[in-house]
């Protein structure tokens, strides 16, 4: 029989809508001779809803699916829905970005349910979601990174943090909430006044902040796939449409251009692929992750920016495009991710 592939989408994050688009694309692309596709949407309030309309559409010979799924249909109880009826094998594909999806919380629930799921486990998901903790662990393994400082709310006044930042990092700097994505809460500060504002702004999103020197560099990303023996795709470059790769650029006007493969000397491509798989293993990732770098030409070379354990997955997203350019089609990528999820689950249980 076919494997039940439970596609989890939506969620409480700023990337809710992106996730709904991704889910529609995955349903359209996945091989229906292999999978019984069960789309389950999570509302911004956290309710789980099985999309019956999409399930009915998928039963047709030529399914008419929307461009974007909705968390609409029958409300379901999460653990019961994951388990399904009888003992049909199930794999869960969490297509959720940011907090309560990519940060280990949903992964913890899936561990308790004892089902295989695509992507990283609890520790790695939480680690990669927290920019400060990820940097600390990566630094311990000797991974090159930009200069940065951490700040916890309540441990000092904004004015003294402004002073400390300028003394230690200079200007301009990037101020980020530790636990977020999609550029939400992030700003670039060019002077002391902007820095104070950037700190106050980021503190609305998290009680831990990361402040980094602003590097002048190219942005290069590598898709990694695998469990204990991960493989790297060709590298791709992002050319932001504005001063940095912000939310608008990512999802609203799509002004950023993707260059695949990135134009790099062969030795540098090899180097960044090797770094990407090392980082993937260092941060205990499994299944998939997109490892994002700054490439400081003529300077320090490769600097890790961040790791995203549930990278953007629409047809236009970097992660699947990098694999396509490396010889793995979108449907084949889904198959491989499902296989990796099953393998990891079999080893661990
Ligand atoms: P997110 O997880 O929200 O994507 P990032 O840390 O990747 O957060 O930052 C978003 C974007 O901001 C990056 O893609 C890059 O364009 C810019 N940026 C972030 N940090 C720096 C930095 N230290 N120097 C230069 N640009 C940066
Ligand atoms: Mg991110
Ligand atoms: Mg990023
Ligand atoms: K991240």
CSV table of C-alpha atoms and ligand atoms in Angstrom, one decimal:
chain,number,residue,atom,x,y,z
A,1,UNK,CA,0.0,0.0,0.0
A,2,UNK,CA,0.9,3.6,-0.2
A,3,UNK,CA,2.7,5.4,2.6
A,4,UNK,CA,0.6,8.0,4.4
A,5,UNK,CA,2.5,11.3,4.0
A,6,UNK,CA,1.2,13.8,6.4
A,7,UNK,CA,2.0,17.3,5.1
A,8,UNK,CA,2.0,19.8,8.0
A,9,UNK,CA,1.7,23.4,6.9
A,10,UNK,CA,0.7,26.9,8.1
A,11,UNK,CA,1.6,27.5,11.7
A,12,UNK,CA,1.9,30.5,13.9
A,13,UNK,CA,4.9,32.2,12.3
A,14,UNK,CA,5.3,35.2,10.0
A,15,UNK,CA,5.9,32.6,7.3
A,16,UNK,CA,2.4,31.1,7.6
A,17,UNK,CA,1.4,32.2,4.1
A,18,UNK,CA,4.6,31.0,2.5
A,19,UNK,CA,4.1,27.7,4.1
A,20,UNK,CA,0.6,27.4,2.6
A,21,UNK,CA,2.0,28.0,-0.9
A,22,UNK,CA,4.8,25.5,-0.3
A,23,UNK,CA,2.3,22.8,0.8
A,24,UNK,CA,0.2,23.3,-2.4
A,25,UNK,CA,3.3,22.9,-4.4
A,26,UNK,CA,4.4,19.7,-2.6
A,27,UNK,CA,1.0,18.1,-3.0
A,28,UNK,CA,1.0,18.8,-6.7
A,29,UNK,CA,4.6,17.4,-7.2
A,30,UNK,CA,4.6,14.4,-4.9
A,31,UNK,CA,4.2,11.0,-6.5
A,32,UNK,CA,0.6,9.8,-5.7
A,33,UNK,CA,1.4,6.2,-6.7
A,34,UNK,CA,3.7,6.2,-3.7
A,35,UNK,CA,2.0,8.5,-1.2
A,36,UNK,CA,-1.5,9.0,0.2
A,37,UNK,CA,-1.1,12.7,0.8
A,38,UNK,CA,-2.8,14.1,3.9
A,39,UNK,CA,-2.5,17.9,4.2
A,40,UNK,CA,-3.0,19.2,7.7
A,41,UNK,CA,-3.0,22.9,8.2
A,42,UNK,CA,-2.1,24.6,11.5
A,43,UNK,CA,-4.0,27.9,12.1
A,44,UNK,CA,-2.1,30.9,13.5
A,45,UNK,CA,-3.9,30.0,16.7
A,46,UNK,CA,-2.4,26.5,16.8
A,47,UNK,CA,-5.5,24.4,15.8
A,48,UNK,CA,-4.9,21.4,13.5
A,49,UNK,CA,-7.2,21.2,10.5
A,50,UNK,CA,-7.3,18.4,7.9
A,51,UNK,CA,-7.9,19.9,4.5
A,52,UNK,CA,-10.6,17.6,3.2
A,53,UNK,CA,-11.1,19.6,0.0
A,54,UNK,CA,-7.5,19.1,-1.1
A,55,UNK,CA,-7.7,15.4,-0.1
A,56,UNK,CA,-10.8,15.0,-2.3
A,57,UNK,CA,-9.1,16.8,-5.2
A,58,UNK,CA,-6.1,14.5,-4.9
A,59,UNK,CA,-8.4,11.5,-5.4
A,60,UNK,CA,-9.2,12.7,-8.9
A,61,UNK,CA,-7.2,11.6,-12.0
A,62,UNK,CA,-6.2,15.2,-12.7
A,63,UNK,CA,-6.4,17.0,-9.3
A,64,UNK,CA,-7.4,20.7,-9.4
A,65,UNK,CA,-5.4,22.1,-6.5
A,66,UNK,CA,-5.3,25.7,-5.4
A,67,UNK,CA,-1.9,27.6,-5.6
A,68,UNK,CA,-2.0,28.0,-1.8
A,69,UNK,CA,-3.6,25.5,0.7
A,70,UNK,CA,-5.6,26.7,3.6
A,71,UNK,CA,-6.0,25.4,7.1
A,72,UNK,CA,-9.6,24.8,6.4
A,73,UNK,CA,-11.7,21.6,6.7
A,74,UNK,CA,-12.1,19.2,9.7
A,75,UNK,CA,-10.5,20.1,13.0
A,76,UNK,CA,-8.4,17.1,14.2
A,77,UNK,CA,-6.6,16.1,17.4
A,78,UNK,CA,-2.9,16.2,16.6
A,79,UNK,CA,-1.7,12.9,18.0
A,80,UNK,CA,-4.7,10.9,16.8
A,81,UNK,CA,-4.3,12.4,13.3
A,82,UNK,CA,-0.6,11.5,13.2
A,83,UNK,CA,-1.3,8.0,14.3
A,84,UNK,CA,-4.0,7.5,11.7
A,85,UNK,CA,-6.2,4.3,11.7
A,86,UNK,CA,-4.8,0.8,11.8
A,87,UNK,CA,-1.1,0.5,11.4
A,88,UNK,CA,-0.5,2.1,8.1
A,89,UNK,CA,3.0,3.5,7.9
A,90,UNK,CA,3.1,7.3,8.2
A,91,UNK,CA,5.8,9.8,7.5
A,92,UNK,CA,5.3,13.5,8.6
A,93,UNK,CA,6.6,16.3,6.4
A,94,UNK,CA,6.7,19.4,8.5
A,95,UNK,CA,6.7,22.4,6.2
A,96,UNK,CA,6.5,24.9,9.1
A,97,UNK,CA,8.9,27.8,9.4
A,98,UNK,CA,10.1,29.7,12.5
A,99,UNK,CA,8.9,29.3,16.1
A,100,UNK,CA,6.5,26.4,16.9
A,101,UNK,CA,7.4,24.6,13.8
A,102,UNK,CA,11.1,24.8,12.9
A,103,UNK,CA,12.4,25.2,16.5
A,104,UNK,CA,12.0,21.6,17.9
A,105,UNK,CA,8.6,22.0,19.5
A,106,UNK,CA,6.7,20.1,16.8
A,107,UNK,CA,9.6,17.7,16.4
A,108,UNK,CA,9.3,16.9,20.1
A,109,UNK,CA,5.6,16.1,19.6
A,110,UNK,CA,6.5,13.8,16.6
A,111,UNK,CA,9.1,12.0,18.7
A,112,UNK,CA,6.5,11.3,21.4
A,113,UNK,CA,4.2,10.1,18.7
A,114,UNK,CA,7.0,7.8,17.5
A,115,UNK,CA,6.6,8.6,13.8
A,116,UNK,CA,9.3,9.2,11.3
A,117,UNK,CA,9.4,12.9,10.2
A,118,UNK,CA,11.4,14.8,7.6
A,119,UNK,CA,14.2,17.0,8.8
A,120,UNK,CA,16.2,17.7,12.0
A,121,UNK,CA,15.3,16.4,15.5
A,122,UNK,CA,14.6,18.4,18.6
A,123,UNK,CA,18.1,19.4,19.6
A,124,UNK,CA,19.3,20.5,16.1
A,125,UNK,CA,16.0,22.3,15.4
A,126,UNK,CA,16.2,24.3,18.6
A,127,UNK,CA,19.9,25.0,18.1
A,128,UNK,CA,19.6,26.2,14.6
A,129,UNK,CA,16.6,28.4,15.5
A,130,UNK,CA,18.6,30.2,18.2
A,131,UNK,CA,21.2,32.3,16.4
A,132,UNK,CA,23.2,32.8,19.6
A,133,UNK,CA,23.4,29.1,20.6
A,134,UNK,CA,24.1,28.1,17.0
A,135,UNK,CA,27.1,30.5,16.8
A,136,UNK,CA,28.5,29.3,20.2
A,137,UNK,CA,28.4,25.6,19.1
A,138,UNK,CA,29.8,26.4,15.6
A,139,UNK,CA,32.6,28.5,17.1
A,140,UNK,CA,33.5,25.6,19.4
A,141,UNK,CA,34.0,23.5,16.2
A,142,UNK,CA,36.2,26.2,14.7
A,143,UNK,CA,33.7,27.4,12.1
A,144,UNK,CA,34.5,30.9,10.8
A,145,UNK,CA,31.9,33.5,11.7
A,146,UNK,CA,31.6,37.3,11.9
A,147,UNK,CA,32.2,39.1,15.1
A,148,UNK,CA,29.1,39.4,17.3
A,149,UNK,CA,27.8,39.9,20.9
A,150,UNK,CA,24.8,38.5,22.8
A,151,UNK,CA,22.5,40.5,25.0
A,152,UNK,CA,19.8,39.3,27.3
A,153,UNK,CA,16.8,41.6,28.3
A,154,UNK,CA,17.0,42.9,31.8
A,155,UNK,CA,20.8,42.7,32.0
A,156,UNK,CA,21.5,46.3,31.2
A,157,UNK,CA,20.2,49.6,29.8
A,158,UNK,CA,19.9,50.2,26.1
A,159,UNK,CA,22.3,53.1,26.4
A,160,UNK,CA,25.1,51.0,27.8
A,161,UNK,CA,24.5,48.3,25.2
A,162,UNK,CA,24.8,50.9,22.5
A,163,UNK,CA,28.1,52.0,24.0
A,164,UNK,CA,29.4,48.4,24.4
A,165,UNK,CA,28.4,47.5,20.8
A,166,UNK,CA,30.2,50.5,19.3
A,167,UNK,CA,33.3,49.8,21.3
A,168,UNK,CA,33.4,46.1,20.5
A,169,UNK,CA,32.0,45.9,16.9
A,170,UNK,CA,32.0,49.4,15.6
A,171,UNK,CA,29.3,50.5,13.1
A,172,UNK,CA,27.2,49.5,11.1
A,173,UNK,CA,25.8,46.5,12.8
A,174,UNK,CA,22.9,44.1,12.4
A,175,UNK,CA,20.6,43.6,15.4
A,176,UNK,CA,18.5,40.4,15.5
A,177,UNK,CA,16.2,38.6,17.8
A,178,UNK,CA,17.9,35.3,18.6
A,179,UNK,CA,14.9,33.1,17.9
A,180,UNK,CA,13.3,34.1,14.6
A,181,UNK,CA,13.6,33.9,10.8
A,182,UNK,CA,12.4,35.6,7.7
A,183,UNK,CA,14.3,38.7,8.6
A,184,UNK,CA,11.5,39.6,11.1
A,185,UNK,CA,12.8,42.0,13.9
A,186,UNK,CA,16.1,42.5,12.2
A,187,UNK,CA,17.6,45.9,11.4
A,188,UNK,CA,20.8,47.4,10.2
A,189,UNK,CA,22.0,50.3,12.4
A,190,UNK,CA,24.4,52.9,11.0
A,191,UNK,CA,24.7,55.2,14.0
A,192,UNK,CA,24.0,55.3,17.8
A,193,UNK,CA,20.4,56.5,17.5
A,194,UNK,CA,19.5,53.8,14.9
A,195,UNK,CA,21.2,51.2,17.1
A,196,UNK,CA,19.1,52.2,20.2
A,197,UNK,CA,16.0,51.9,18.0
A,198,UNK,CA,17.1,48.6,16.5
A,199,UNK,CA,17.7,47.1,20.0
A,200,UNK,CA,14.2,48.2,21.2
A,201,UNK,CA,12.6,46.8,18.0
A,202,UNK,CA,14.4,43.4,18.3
A,203,UNK,CA,13.5,43.2,22.0
A,204,UNK,CA,9.8,43.1,21.0
A,205,UNK,CA,10.4,39.7,19.4
A,206,UNK,CA,12.8,38.0,21.8
A,207,UNK,CA,14.5,38.5,25.1
A,208,UNK,CA,17.8,37.5,23.7
A,209,UNK,CA,19.5,39.5,21.0
A,210,UNK,CA,22.4,38.9,18.7
A,211,UNK,CA,24.3,42.0,17.4
A,212,UNK,CA,26.8,41.4,14.6
A,213,UNK,CA,29.3,43.5,12.7
A,214,UNK,CA,27.8,44.2,9.3
A,215,UNK,CA,30.0,42.4,6.8
A,216,UNK,CA,30.5,43.5,3.2
A,217,UNK,CA,30.2,40.2,1.5
A,218,UNK,CA,28.3,38.1,-1.1
A,219,UNK,CA,25.6,35.8,0.3
A,220,UNK,CA,26.0,32.2,-0.8
A,221,UNK,CA,23.9,29.3,0.3
A,222,UNK,CA,24.4,25.5,0.1
A,223,UNK,CA,21.6,22.9,0.3
A,224,UNK,CA,22.6,19.8,2.4
A,225,UNK,CA,20.8,16.5,2.3
A,226,UNK,CA,21.4,13.3,4.3
A,227,UNK,CA,21.7,12.0,7.8
A,228,UNK,CA,25.1,10.8,9.2
A,229,UNK,CA,26.7,11.2,5.7
A,230,UNK,CA,25.3,14.4,4.3
A,231,UNK,CA,25.8,15.6,0.8
A,232,UNK,CA,26.1,19.2,-0.4
A,233,UNK,CA,24.4,20.7,-3.5
A,234,UNK,CA,26.1,23.2,-5.8
A,235,UNK,CA,26.3,26.6,-4.1
A,236,UNK,CA,23.8,29.4,-5.0
A,237,UNK,CA,24.1,33.1,-4.6
A,238,UNK,CA,21.5,35.6,-3.4
A,239,UNK,CA,21.7,39.1,-4.8
A,240,UNK,CA,19.4,41.1,-2.5
A,241,UNK,CA,17.1,43.7,-4.0
A,242,UNK,CA,17.5,46.1,-1.1
A,243,UNK,CA,20.2,47.0,1.4
A,244,UNK,CA,19.9,43.5,2.9
A,245,UNK,CA,17.8,40.4,2.3
A,246,UNK,CA,14.7,41.5,4.2
A,247,UNK,CA,11.2,40.2,4.5
A,248,UNK,CA,9.9,42.2,1.5
A,249,UNK,CA,12.7,40.9,-0.6
A,250,UNK,CA,12.1,37.3,0.4
A,251,UNK,CA,8.3,37.2,0.1
A,252,UNK,CA,6.7,40.4,-1.0
A,253,UNK,CA,8.4,41.8,-4.1
A,254,UNK,CA,10.8,39.0,-4.7
A,255,UNK,CA,13.4,41.5,-5.8
A,256,UNK,CA,16.3,39.3,-4.9
A,257,UNK,CA,17.9,37.4,-7.7
A,258,UNK,CA,19.2,33.8,-7.3
A,259,UNK,CA,22.3,32.9,-9.2
A,260,UNK,CA,22.7,29.1,-9.5
A,261,UNK,CA,25.3,27.9,-9.5
A,262,UNK,CA,27.1,30.7,-7.8
A,263,UNK,CA,30.0,32.1,-9.8
A,264,UNK,CA,33.0,31.0,-7.7
A,265,UNK,CA,36.5,29.7,-8.4
A,266,UNK,CA,36.3,25.8,-8.3
A,267,UNK,CA,38.5,25.7,-5.1
A,268,UNK,CA,36.0,28.0,-3.3
A,269,UNK,CA,33.0,26.0,-4.4
A,270,UNK,CA,34.6,22.9,-3.0
A,271,UNK,CA,35.5,24.7,0.2
A,272,UNK,CA,32.0,26.0,0.8
A,273,UNK,CA,30.4,22.6,0.1
A,274,UNK,CA,32.8,20.9,2.6
A,275,UNK,CA,32.1,23.6,5.2
A,276,UNK,CA,28.4,23.2,4.7
A,277,UNK,CA,28.4,19.4,5.4
A,278,UNK,CA,30.7,20.0,8.4
A,279,UNK,CA,28.4,22.6,9.8
A,280,UNK,CA,25.3,20.3,9.2
A,281,UNK,CA,27.0,17.5,11.2
A,282,UNK,CA,28.3,19.9,13.9
A,283,UNK,CA,24.8,21.3,14.6
A,284,UNK,CA,23.4,17.7,14.5
A,285,UNK,CA,21.2,18.3,11.6
A,286,UNK,CA,19.4,15.5,9.8
A,287,UNK,CA,17.4,15.1,6.6
A,288,UNK,CA,17.8,18.6,5.2
A,289,UNK,CA,19.2,22.0,5.9
A,290,UNK,CA,20.2,25.1,4.0
A,291,UNK,CA,23.5,26.5,5.2
A,292,UNK,CA,23.9,30.2,4.5
A,293,UNK,CA,27.3,31.9,4.3
A,294,UNK,CA,28.8,35.3,3.8
A,295,UNK,CA,31.7,35.3,1.2
A,296,UNK,CA,34.1,38.1,2.0
A,297,UNK,CA,36.2,38.2,-1.1
A,298,UNK,CA,39.8,39.3,-0.5
A,299,UNK,CA,39.0,39.2,3.2
A,300,UNK,CA,38.2,36.4,5.6
A,301,UNK,CA,36.6,34.3,2.9
A,302,UNK,CA,33.7,32.1,4.1
A,303,UNK,CA,31.8,33.1,7.2
A,304,UNK,CA,28.8,31.1,8.5
A,305,UNK,CA,25.7,33.2,8.7
A,306,UNK,CA,23.0,30.7,9.7
A,307,UNK,CA,21.5,27.3,9.2
A,308,UNK,CA,17.8,26.9,8.3
A,309,UNK,CA,16.5,23.4,9.2
A,310,UNK,CA,13.2,23.9,7.3
A,311,UNK,CA,14.3,26.0,4.3
A,312,UNK,CA,11.9,27.6,1.9
A,313,UNK,CA,10.4,24.9,-0.3
A,314,UNK,CA,8.3,26.5,-3.0
A,315,UNK,CA,9.3,25.9,-6.6
A,316,UNK,CA,11.1,29.2,-6.6
A,317,UNK,CA,13.0,28.5,-3.4
A,318,UNK,CA,16.7,28.2,-3.1
A,319,UNK,CA,16.8,24.7,-1.5
A,320,UNK,CA,14.9,22.7,-4.2
A,321,UNK,CA,16.5,24.8,-6.9
A,322,UNK,CA,20.0,24.0,-5.7
A,323,UNK,CA,19.1,20.3,-5.8
A,324,UNK,CA,17.6,20.6,-9.2
A,325,UNK,CA,20.8,22.1,-10.4
A,326,UNK,CA,22.7,19.3,-8.7
A,327,UNK,CA,20.6,16.6,-10.6
A,328,UNK,CA,17.8,15.9,-8.2
A,329,UNK,CA,14.3,16.9,-9.3
A,330,UNK,CA,11.7,18.3,-6.9
A,331,UNK,CA,9.7,15.0,-6.8
A,332,UNK,CA,12.9,13.0,-6.4
A,333,UNK,CA,13.9,15.3,-3.5
A,334,UNK,CA,10.6,14.6,-1.7
A,335,UNK,CA,11.2,10.8,-2.1
A,336,UNK,CA,14.8,11.2,-0.8
A,337,UNK,CA,13.6,13.2,2.3
A,338,UNK,CA,11.0,10.6,3.1
A,339,UNK,CA,13.6,7.8,2.8
A,340,UNK,CA,16.0,9.7,5.1
A,341,UNK,CA,13.2,10.2,7.6
A,342,UNK,CA,12.4,6.5,7.6
A,343,UNK,CA,16.0,5.5,7.9
A,344,UNK,CA,16.7,7.8,10.8
A,345,UNK,CA,13.6,6.6,12.6
A,346,UNK,CA,14.5,2.9,12.1
A,347,UNK,CA,18.0,3.5,13.6
A,348,UNK,CA,16.7,5.4,16.6
A,349,UNK,CA,13.8,3.1,17.6
B,1,LIG,P1,16.9,35.3,9.0
B,1,LIG,O1,17.0,34.0,9.9
B,1,LIG,O2,15.7,36.1,9.4
B,1,LIG,O3,17.0,35.0,7.6
B,1,LIG,P2,19.6,36.4,8.8
B,1,LIG,O4,20.6,36.3,10.0
B,1,LIG,O5,19.8,35.4,7.7
B,1,LIG,O6,18.1,36.2,9.4
B,1,LIG,O7,19.6,37.9,8.3
B,1,LIG,C1,18.7,38.2,7.2
B,1,LIG,C2,19.5,39.0,6.2
B,1,LIG,O8,20.1,40.1,6.7
B,1,LIG,C3,20.7,38.2,5.6
B,1,LIG,O9,20.3,37.4,4.5
B,1,LIG,C4,21.6,39.4,5.1
B,1,LIG,O10,21.1,39.9,3.9
B,1,LIG,C5,21.4,40.4,6.2
B,1,LIG,N1,22.4,40.2,7.2
B,1,LIG,C6,22.3,39.6,8.4
B,1,LIG,N2,23.4,39.6,9.2
B,1,LIG,C7,24.3,40.3,8.5
B,1,LIG,C8,25.6,40.8,8.7
B,1,LIG,N3,26.2,40.5,9.9
B,1,LIG,N4,26.3,41.5,7.8
B,1,LIG,C9,25.7,41.8,6.6
B,1,LIG,N5,24.4,41.4,6.3
B,1,LIG,C10,23.7,40.7,7.2
B,2,LIG,MG1,16.9,32.1,9.2
B,3,LIG,MG1,18.6,34.1,6.7
B,4,LIG,K1,18.0,29.6,11.5
